[in-house]
Amino acid sequence: MSKARARDLGLDFPGEPGPHNAITDVPGVLVGYTTLIEGDGPLVVGQGPVRTGVTAILPRGHDTTPRPVWAGQFSLNGNGEMTGTHWIHDAGYFVGPVCITNTHAVGMVHHAATRWMLGHYAESFNARHLWAMPVVAETYDGTLNDINGQHVREEHALAAIRHAAAGFPAEGNVGGGTGMVCYEFKGGTGSASRRVALGGESYSVGALVQANHGTRDWLTILGAPVGRELREDLIAERECGSIIVVLGTDAPLAPLSLRHLAKRAAIGIGRHGTPGGNNSGDIFLAFSVANPMDLPQLSAAKLAFEHLNGEVLDPLYLAAVEAVEEAVVNALVAAEDMPTLRPAGKVCRAIDHDRLVAVMRRYNRCR
Amino acid sequence: MSKARARDLGLDFPGEPGPHNAITDVPGVLVGYTTLIEGDGPLVVGQGPVRTGVTAILPRGHDTTPRPVWAGQFSLNGNGEMTGTHWIHDAGYFVGPVCITNTHAVGMVHHAATRWMLGHYAESFNARHLWAMPVVAETYDGTLNDINGQHVREEHALAAIRHAAAGFPAEGNVGGGTGMVCYEFKGGTGSASRRVALGGESYSVGALVQANHGTRDWLTILGAPVGRELREDLIAERECGSIIVVLGTDAPLAPLSLRHLAKRAAIGIGRHGTPGGNNSGDIFLAFSVANPMDLPQLSAAKLAFEHLNGEVLDPLYLAAVEAVEEAVVNALVAAEDMPTLRPAGKVCRAIDHDRLVAVMRRYNRCR
Amino acid sequence: MSKARARDLGLDFPGEPGPHNAITDVPGVLVGYTTLIEGDGPLVVGQGPVRTGVTAILPRGHDTTPRPVWAGQFSLNGNGEMTGTHWIHDAGYFVGPVCITNTHAVGMVHHAATRWMLGHYAESFNARHLWAMPVVAETYDGTLNDINGQHVREEHALAAIRHAAAGFPAEGNVGGGTGMVCYEFKGGTGSASRRVALGGESYSVGALVQANHGTRDWLTILGAPVGRELREDLIAERECGSIIVVLGTDAPLAPLSLRHLAKRAAIGIGRHGTPGGNNSGDIFLAFSVANPMDLPQLSAAKLAFEHLNGEVLDPLYLAAVEAVEEAVVNALVAAEDMPTLRPAGKVCRAIDHDRLVAVMRRYNRCR
Amino acid sequence: MSKARARDLGLDFPGEPGPHNAITDVPGVLVGYTTLIEGDGPLVVGQGPVRTGVTAILPRGHDTTPRPVWAGQFSLNGNGEMTGTHWIHDAGYFVGPVCITNTHAVGMVHHAATRWMLGHYAESFNARHLWAMPVVAETYDGTLNDINGQHVREEHALAAIRHAAAGFPAEGNVGGGTGMVCYEFKGGTGSASRRVALGGESYSVGALVQANHGTRDWLTILGAPVGRELREDLIAERECGSIIVVLGTDAPLAPLSLRHLAKRAAIGIGRHGTPGGNNSGDIFLAFSVANPMDLPQLSAAKLAFEHLNGEVLDPLYLAAVEAVEEAVVNALVAAEDMPTLRPAGKVCRAIDHDRLVAVMRRYNRCR
């Protein structure tokens, strides 16, 4: 609650954030977590230790009527998983929660998210032929978690969805972000948002990231070569992580524009130095809560749609880049030390706030 | 075993099939099924009746060393799910089984396929950082099965994988194809293959389909307007199914060529009249067992690769079209009647062989 | 004018065509041609003979205000060119004419189409920063034309655009289709259309093809194996052509739906037997004249848009498939014999109407 | 020749450049320009002034045998043109030169590049059916050039191709980059390269950009907020430019990897602050000169190919990002003032080297 965030440290991020500086600034968007931290000692596959979890984003809150959100998806580097994207590409919408977990829990979380949809939307699903195709994404936490033990169970995912709430979402070692490593610092979940004025109205764009990517030498923050300056506690010979970015907005965007928005996440993460490594699943989703509608199956033959002209979208693209950029640093700043399992016996350290600020000052990038 | 297949009825399919006229003609490719048929009476969500299952295709058989197959993917209409495709698009390979099930079992089958990979390949996965990203696809069987009851369990998927075998694979109401409806006839699983001579060598291309698509009036077989002639036992007001096509080959194809091969499945299914309906997840995968290699993570910096020049591939594209075309008809011909649950009280009839032959003769398309 | 079209021969095409059974049934869509047939004798590169041309489709007629049409594009096999598609993919619209010519005239026709836009829309283009990105596509006519002589000049393309007109457009050896070869018969330009009732309203979908693809043995028409029956006058060892398909409609479709429509052209051409050969640029465009608007640069920040729900589109997809299918046969039926240049000394024969009808009757596919 | 480049100013770019710090460090790659600067005074459409040109990159030099280079393409924002990409996407190669010019000269340059290929490769093209599909890209120079006058003629493009040479290529106001505006400073052509050690061997990756994008307030260089500090001589209300990036390498990359390389250009340009504006055609091409081969049409049925394992490519991706990043700054640093035509009466100023260095020092980003 009182944890410092990147902006609190004085880092000179551009743009105007929303009240929570988080994806939950987008009206109706809720975030919930199940965090699993159990056991210590050395890795015994199947027995732990467990440091993983599930993150759930509900674009339409707990509404029991299934209502799509418009969406677009882009993969900078597809070495990972995000389900539900074939239809997002072709139809530009999805229904239900977005869940993020570890790589080997994708199936169980997909099963649970489907179950939740079948129950929560039972009135619709039992009345006609409808199919649930939830969005489930992942990053790999095998450095810090017994990932091959598949410790995430159905109830864990259901709890993350059911407890999703408004307000500032926790950051760092929470939910699917529990066991993340980012630029060889402790990574995790981070969020940020921006307010944007377009065509006389004001909109929010928010990002939530599960940040598990990067090697130390790549790391720059606001242009400062942080990874060159902070060389202690390196833990990886090479990158073996990924980053999932979820962007939400209340700006009325056409599906093609939402795909553009998702693409801009590549620039947002690129600002910290990653070139999009081969082992990294850099997979991005963008959705808009505007233009609410019933399921297409229940809707009229002709649909009215209002969307922002591409000509005015540059500030929104920039806001998305900035929100993603800040969300990654928020994940780093909120994270806490965690011992490693593979390689055993090290500690994955959170970035030291004071030392970070000292570097940033050296490059005049701290207020 | 002694069931008639489409070719046995004298239908004038072009091309030369392999010995099993099935995807298992591709060396090393195995197919396994778990078929769940339990209960009758009316639908009670969560209690059944159950008519569903899991189909498993093992491109590399039961080898305990994880070895990729080269692959390409294409969606004619993305209203469905096939996991694992982000990396197939970007890297052109996948590792592990391909499973096909019903829409609401995708998660559980993904969980099980992951578990199987973690166990079967334990030596590799427990020795270093590797991640399982299995390919799991689906079609919707809610007309004939209590799909919202999520009756597929982990052991069902594991059994399908473990029992995968060479030889002629069963067709019709088996595995993931158990509860399918195709052109308003009973659908299901079908397979076919072709032998192709390219550049002085002979290769196999095989297709396996889970056929759940189409409305009766669309149906043509080898150009004969079968759906216009056989009008009884219509059950749908509209299409609510899908088709998954898996193509395998031993021809050494580059990933880009495998994506081309997958695209050709659109022509194969289009020959029966479907225009690729909006509610249909028409999702296709093609893989090649040639150019065997270790996991990239375990391989040398520089890889040698041998692939067929695109200039010679037309016969292979044609063979893929023909194998897909015949596999769908094989699914129809092998299927057996099944009572409907939604709408209740009808019977989804298998196509009558004699009447089919009579129509085909009227159009001179039967030998 | 009084030339027979495929339907006139009694071929049993499904669906209800519009009044012209052509793309010009879409309100406001005009078609113009420049046909260049000069010289005979053997090929002397740079000197002829010349049998080529330019086809121009004006989605918005001769309106001097530049108004986009919404659009989607798909390549079944990208061995060809269609300019303007990067922005069609990303923004879902294009402005100005669609031109089709021979492969080595793409540049000159693009230059001319740009010039025409700069002149025709001068009031807009000279008043502010606007850029012309015309759609120019091609197929290869080097079998019948001195393609390497680059005989198409700026004025030829300008004339095709300027003379674009409503009503039935000529077919066969006209415009860009002049020197085409299709399934080793003389190919060329063909068109067809369908009327579709959707959601209580009636819409047109029209196709225009420049058909230059296929080998004889592949050819089926309405399922009848025509290529197996008509074996004379084969001219190619292998395919070296392509097909461009342009689909227009007045149905209000979202850009994603227009991309779906373009994809369906693959099924339409596949019905004649092509598997999408490696040497064939099978490149498709679909546009909708509905939702007329000013250039985005001149429009409001927020745009209203009305589009058909994907749920009702199946009849439109089917109509697109059927229109493409019939347009290719119309191209074949309207074409006329032409001597070959490479290989020299043969004649590329038009399909014989009587023999075609005889084959179709044998397969009961002729009314 | 003795012009300062960005690195000469002491800017702290990471990585080790090749001898020319340019795309011509890739063995065999040549660059040529035609620069057209004629007339002054106010804009009279069709009469000038003319400040434009053509840039030609020859991946295989002046070899008269047409030999493909392997390639991949990616558009961050497709509001522009790059021809030849349908086949690059599907087959992973192209043949002939890459030309970059202004938007309304694409057609003429395409015509000329085709003509050059038909002449230069006449022996091949006149002996069999081959088709030229050159790569021609563009950015818009209507702020500084009478772009609607279409002043680029065939001979201009031919001269750029014919004069292509090895060694350090000129930068700034040259070739297609002549009339560019970049972050509201004078933009143009820039290049840079990196040496990368992979798997025990050393490779070059080089970038050439035609930089015409960005608004001043977006501009950061190596993280320093230059655009916030240097506020004079703003000329645009909004972005109306684009950036073309061409990446070349001698590393043996598979086509899928080259597409990945092209994608990384998005991160490279993003480092300067652009979010990929809606009006900007941010279109990228990557090619590899390794794995030289004959045209597929002239090659064997089975092709051997050697390519780098994706597992080792991160340094190459990083090098591509860095080369693109530095090439844009090289374009800015080399550019020279030019008066504006629309709006008339201003001057598009080159960035002042001393002031740039002063800002960079303030952020400790200058050696």
Short mmCIF file of N, CA, C and O in Angstrom, two decimals, chain C residues 5 20 42 109 161 203 224 236 315 367:
data_model
loop_
_atom_site.label_atom_id
_atom_site.label_comp_id
_atom_site.label_asym_id
_atom_site.label_seq_id
_atom_site.Cartn_x
_atom_site.Cartn_y
_atom_site.Cartn_z
N ARG C 5 -22.12 -16.09 -72.31
CA ARG C 5 -21.40 -16.20 -71.05
C ARG C 5 -21.65 -17.61 -70.48
O ARG C 5 -22.46 -18.37 -71.00
N HIS C 20 -26.32 -7.27 -64.34
CA HIS C 20 -25.23 -7.46 -65.31
C HIS C 20 -24.43 -8.71 -65.02
O HIS C 20 -23.54 -9.06 -65.78
N PRO C 42 7.09 -13.37 -84.86
CA PRO C 42 7.79 -13.89 -83.68
C PRO C 42 8.15 -12.77 -82.70
O PRO C 42 8.19 -11.59 -83.06
N VAL C 109 1.87 1.84 -64.64
CA VAL C 109 0.46 2.01 -64.31
C VAL C 109 0.32 2.68 -62.93
O VAL C 109 -0.56 3.51 -62.72
N ILE C 161 -8.67 4.31 -67.02
CA ILE C 161 -9.35 4.94 -65.89
C ILE C 161 -10.44 5.89 -66.38
O ILE C 161 -11.58 5.88 -65.91
N TYR C 203 -28.29 -6.94 -50.90
CA TYR C 203 -26.99 -6.38 -51.27
C TYR C 203 -26.44 -7.09 -52.50
O TYR C 203 -26.84 -8.21 -52.82
N ALA C 224 -17.15 -31.05 -62.42
CA ALA C 224 -16.87 -31.91 -63.58
C ALA C 224 -15.39 -31.81 -63.94
O ALA C 224 -14.87 -30.71 -64.09
N ALA C 236 1.67 -25.53 -71.75
CA ALA C 236 2.63 -25.22 -70.69
C ALA C 236 3.20 -26.50 -70.11
O ALA C 236 2.51 -27.51 -70.01
N PRO C 315 -24.17 -15.96 -45.91
CA PRO C 315 -24.65 -15.89 -47.30
C PRO C 315 -23.78 -14.98 -48.18
O PRO C 315 -23.64 -15.22 -49.38
N ARG C 367 -27.75 -27.25 -67.20
CA ARG C 367 -29.21 -27.23 -67.14
C ARG C 367 -29.80 -27.67 -68.45
O ARG C 367 -29.26 -27.36 -69.51
#
